XYZ file of N, CA and C in Angstrom:
318
model
N -12.285 1.636 4.639
C -11.781 2.732 3.836
C -12.778 3.874 3.961
N -12.908 4.701 2.991
C -13.842 5.814 3.036
C -14.844 5.695 1.925
N -15.688 6.706 1.853
C -16.661 6.706 0.780
C -16.034 7.299 -0.456
N -16.654 7.032 -1.583
C -16.085 7.493 -2.844
C -15.959 9.020 -2.820
N -14.792 9.530 -3.163
C -14.577 10.966 -3.218
C -14.050 11.561 -1.926
N -14.135 10.825 -0.805
C -13.614 11.366 0.443
C -12.155 10.995 0.602
N -11.372 11.912 1.143
C -9.948 11.626 1.323
C -9.728 10.486 2.313
N -8.789 9.620 2.008
C -8.402 8.533 2.896
C -7.025 8.826 3.440
N -6.760 8.319 4.648
C -5.471 8.564 5.300
C -5.167 10.058 5.374
N -6.196 10.864 5.461
C -6.046 12.329 5.509
C -5.301 12.845 4.282
N -5.453 12.159 3.168
C -4.828 12.566 1.906
C -5.888 13.224 1.028
N -5.437 13.954 0.041
C -6.362 14.601 -0.875
C -6.646 13.720 -2.088
N -6.453 12.431 -1.954
C -6.712 11.494 -3.031
C -8.063 10.822 -2.797
N -8.799 10.614 -3.858
C -10.064 9.902 -3.724
C -9.776 8.413 -3.549
N -10.773 7.674 -3.123
C -10.610 6.232 -2.958
C -10.235 5.596 -4.296
N -10.835 6.060 -5.379
C -10.524 5.538 -6.705
C -9.069 5.745 -7.086
N -8.522 6.926 -6.766
C -7.115 7.205 -7.074
C -6.187 6.318 -6.256
N -6.529 6.109 -4.990
C -5.711 5.267 -4.124
C -5.765 3.821 -4.606
N -6.949 3.347 -4.963
C -7.083 1.985 -5.480
C -6.275 1.826 -6.758
N -6.282 2.839 -7.611
C -5.503 2.794 -8.852
C -4.012 2.647 -8.541
N -3.530 3.388 -7.559
C -2.120 3.285 -7.156
C -1.838 1.877 -6.625
N -2.744 1.328 -5.795
C -2.574 -0.027 -5.268
C -2.495 -1.038 -6.403
N -3.361 -0.882 -7.399
C -3.362 -1.819 -8.525
C -2.026 -1.794 -9.260
N -1.465 -0.597 -9.422
C -0.154 -0.506 -10.070
C 0.928 -1.166 -9.222
N 0.817 -1.046 -7.904
C 1.776 -1.705 -7.019
C 1.676 -3.217 -7.140
N 0.451 -3.732 -7.182
C 0.252 -5.170 -7.302
C 0.848 -5.677 -8.613
N 0.814 -4.844 -9.649
C 1.393 -5.219 -10.932
C 2.911 -5.041 -10.949
N 3.481 -4.741 -9.788
C 4.930 -4.616 -9.585
C 5.550 -3.426 -10.314
N 4.769 -2.354 -10.472
C 5.320 -1.114 -11.024
C 6.086 -0.393 -9.922
N 7.160 0.282 -10.293
C 7.942 1.058 -9.341
C 7.269 2.394 -9.052
N 7.769 3.089 -8.040
C 7.182 4.362 -7.631
C 7.243 5.384 -8.760
N 8.372 5.494 -9.431
C 8.483 6.469 -10.530
C 7.571 6.093 -11.700
N 7.421 4.825 -11.949
C 6.512 4.376 -12.995
C 5.066 4.739 -12.636
N 4.697 4.502 -11.389
C 3.352 4.854 -10.931
C 3.152 6.361 -11.002
N 4.205 7.112 -10.698
C 4.136 8.573 -10.798
C 3.776 8.980 -12.228
N 4.432 8.376 -13.202
C 4.139 8.706 -14.604
C 2.737 8.260 -15.001
N 2.323 7.074 -14.542
C 1.022 6.526 -14.931
C -0.151 7.276 -14.310
N 0.016 7.734 -13.060
C -1.109 8.344 -12.346
C -1.065 9.865 -12.299
N 0.130 10.425 -12.479
C 0.259 11.872 -12.372
C 0.432 12.365 -10.943
N 0.546 11.440 -9.985
C 0.762 11.818 -8.589
C 2.258 11.803 -8.297
N 2.712 12.770 -7.500
C 4.127 12.897 -7.179
C 4.621 11.670 -6.415
N 5.870 11.300 -6.645
C 6.439 10.107 -6.000
C 6.456 10.226 -4.476
N 6.578 11.435 -3.936
C 6.526 11.588 -2.481
C 5.140 11.249 -1.942
N 4.102 11.623 -2.689
C 2.729 11.286 -2.303
C 2.549 9.778 -2.311
N 3.049 9.121 -3.345
C 2.957 7.665 -3.452
C 3.748 7.014 -2.323
N 4.932 7.537 -2.026
C 5.751 7.019 -0.930
C 5.058 7.143 0.413
N 4.406 8.287 0.656
C 3.677 8.460 1.920
C 2.486 7.505 1.993
N 1.854 7.266 0.859
C 0.750 6.319 0.814
C 1.252 4.908 1.132
N 2.424 4.550 0.615
C 3.021 3.249 0.928
C 3.302 3.119 2.419
N 3.816 4.186 3.020
C 4.099 4.181 4.459
C 2.808 3.969 5.242
N 1.762 4.697 4.866
C 0.476 4.551 5.547
C -0.086 3.139 5.356
N 0.079 2.597 4.159
C -0.375 1.229 3.901
C 0.334 0.253 4.827
N 1.636 0.421 4.970
C 2.418 -0.491 5.805
C 1.974 -0.416 7.260
N 1.682 0.785 7.729
C 1.268 0.945 9.122
C -0.093 0.298 9.380
N -0.920 0.204 8.353
C -2.262 -0.372 8.488
C -2.387 -1.648 7.650
N -1.321 -2.403 7.555
C -1.252 -3.547 6.642
C -2.306 -4.612 6.938
N -2.561 -4.893 8.202
C -3.549 -5.931 8.518
C -4.931 -5.562 8.002
N -5.351 -4.316 8.256
C -6.653 -3.856 7.779
C -6.669 -3.797 6.246
N -5.530 -3.390 5.655
C -5.439 -3.306 4.203
C -5.554 -4.690 3.575
N -4.982 -5.705 4.207
C -5.107 -7.067 3.687
C -6.577 -7.437 3.534
N -7.348 -7.207 4.582
C -8.777 -7.527 4.535
C -9.461 -6.759 3.412
N -9.157 -5.470 3.300
C -9.776 -4.641 2.261
C -9.396 -5.135 0.864
N -8.121 -5.416 0.655
C -7.656 -5.853 -0.662
C -8.258 -7.198 -1.062
N -8.408 -8.092 -0.110
C -8.971 -9.407 -0.400
C -10.479 -9.296 -0.662
N -11.174 -8.531 0.160
C -12.630 -8.423 0.033
C -13.058 -7.529 -1.131
N -12.436 -6.371 -1.286
C -12.915 -5.381 -2.257
C -12.211 -5.425 -3.602
N -10.967 -5.863 -3.644
C -10.240 -5.910 -4.911
C -10.018 -7.338 -5.401
N -10.554 -8.298 -4.651
C -10.489 -9.715 -5.012
C -9.051 -10.214 -5.192
N -8.125 -9.699 -4.378
C -6.753 -10.215 -4.403
C -6.686 -11.476 -3.560
N -5.757 -12.332 -3.898
C -5.536 -13.527 -3.092
C -4.546 -13.181 -1.976
N -4.505 -13.979 -0.924
C -3.494 -13.730 0.112
C -2.068 -13.735 -0.453
N -1.808 -14.572 -1.452
C -0.487 -14.603 -2.088
C -0.180 -13.258 -2.757
N -1.166 -12.690 -3.468
C -0.960 -11.396 -4.121
C -0.724 -10.303 -3.080
N -1.429 -10.378 -1.954
C -1.212 -9.403 -0.875
C 0.198 -9.526 -0.327
N 0.668 -10.755 -0.136
C 2.019 -10.969 0.369
C 3.050 -10.381 -0.595
N 2.828 -10.566 -1.892
C 3.727 -9.971 -2.895
C 3.696 -8.447 -2.806
N 2.504 -7.896 -2.628
C 2.363 -6.445 -2.503
C 3.172 -5.936 -1.320
N 3.072 -6.608 -0.168
C 3.809 -6.147 1.011
C 5.309 -6.268 0.796
N 5.742 -7.273 0.053
C 7.168 -7.395 -0.278
C 7.623 -6.202 -1.111
N 6.777 -5.787 -2.056
C 7.095 -4.633 -2.897
C 7.139 -3.362 -2.065
N 6.164 -3.204 -1.167
C 6.138 -2.018 -0.297
C 7.405 -1.980 0.548
N 7.760 -3.116 1.120
C 8.954 -3.198 1.963
C 10.208 -2.840 1.169
N 10.291 -3.335 -0.074
C 11.450 -3.069 -0.917
C 11.529 -1.594 -1.309
N 10.377 -0.997 -1.643
C 10.353 0.387 -2.110
C 10.521 1.406 -0.994
N 10.188 1.030 0.224
C 10.291 1.957 1.353
C 11.257 1.382 2.366
N 12.533 1.515 2.092
C 13.553 0.907 2.960
C 13.584 1.528 4.355
N 13.232 2.797 4.456
C 13.278 3.484 5.745
C 11.870 3.604 6.314
N 11.306 2.486 6.740
C 9.974 2.477 7.316
C 10.049 2.719 8.816
N 9.016 3.358 9.351
C 8.939 3.571 10.787
C 8.781 2.219 11.479
N 8.992 2.205 12.770
C 8.841 0.974 13.545
C 7.402 0.482 13.439
N 6.441 1.405 13.483
C 5.026 1.043 13.353
C 4.760 0.393 12.009
N 5.317 0.963 10.944
C 5.119 0.413 9.602
C 5.776 -0.960 9.475
N 6.978 -1.116 10.041
C 7.660 -2.413 9.988
C 6.844 -3.484 10.705
N 6.288 -3.131 11.862
C 5.462 -4.071 12.615
C 4.189 -4.400 11.842
N 3.571 -3.388 11.241
C 2.370 -3.617 10.445
C 2.629 -4.572 9.299
N 3.748 -4.401 8.624
C 4.101 -5.296 7.520
C 4.353 -6.709 8.011
N 5.085 -6.828 9.118
C 5.375 -8.154 9.650
C 4.086 -8.905 9.973
N 3.121 -8.195 10.556
C 1.854 -8.824 10.930
C 1.063 -9.278 9.709
N 1.172 -8.541 8.609
C 0.367 -8.841 7.426
C 1.002 -9.873 6.515
N 2.315 -10.049 6.609
C 3.007 -10.951 5.683
C 2.884 -12.397 6.128
N 2.936 -13.270 5.145
C 2.830 -14.705 5.377
C 3.897 -15.182 6.369
N 3.489 -16.057 7.268
C 4.437 -16.630 8.201
C 4.542 -15.890 9.523
N 3.724 -14.835 9.714
C 3.796 -14.083 10.975
C 3.197 -14.917 12.109
N 3.913 -14.971 13.215
C 3.388 -15.584 14.429
C 3.538 -14.593 15.562
N 2.439 -14.279 16.251
C 2.522 -13.318 17.352
C 3.436 -13.812 18.466
N 4.132 -12.888 19.093
C 5.081 -13.252 20.159
C 4.367 -13.563 21.445
């Protein structure tokens, strides 16, 4: 990820703000709910979800190491991301497939 206060994914959000959004996702809050809780626009949250999906493998490692999530919690998170972002790019779909439980490389 980045250092505290530096934008991640070329976004104007600090690492703390992004982690806060991730925590709300893990708690199964919807995008509009997260918008109300964090004050960030739903389009910003949606773009963050897309970026997360594209980098899902790296995000899994980060979430497990830095946020102390279990692999099961990460799998639930990716299910939520997949559900909330129905129109994911091919890159994002592949990233999610690689990070979710049961993936076997072709």
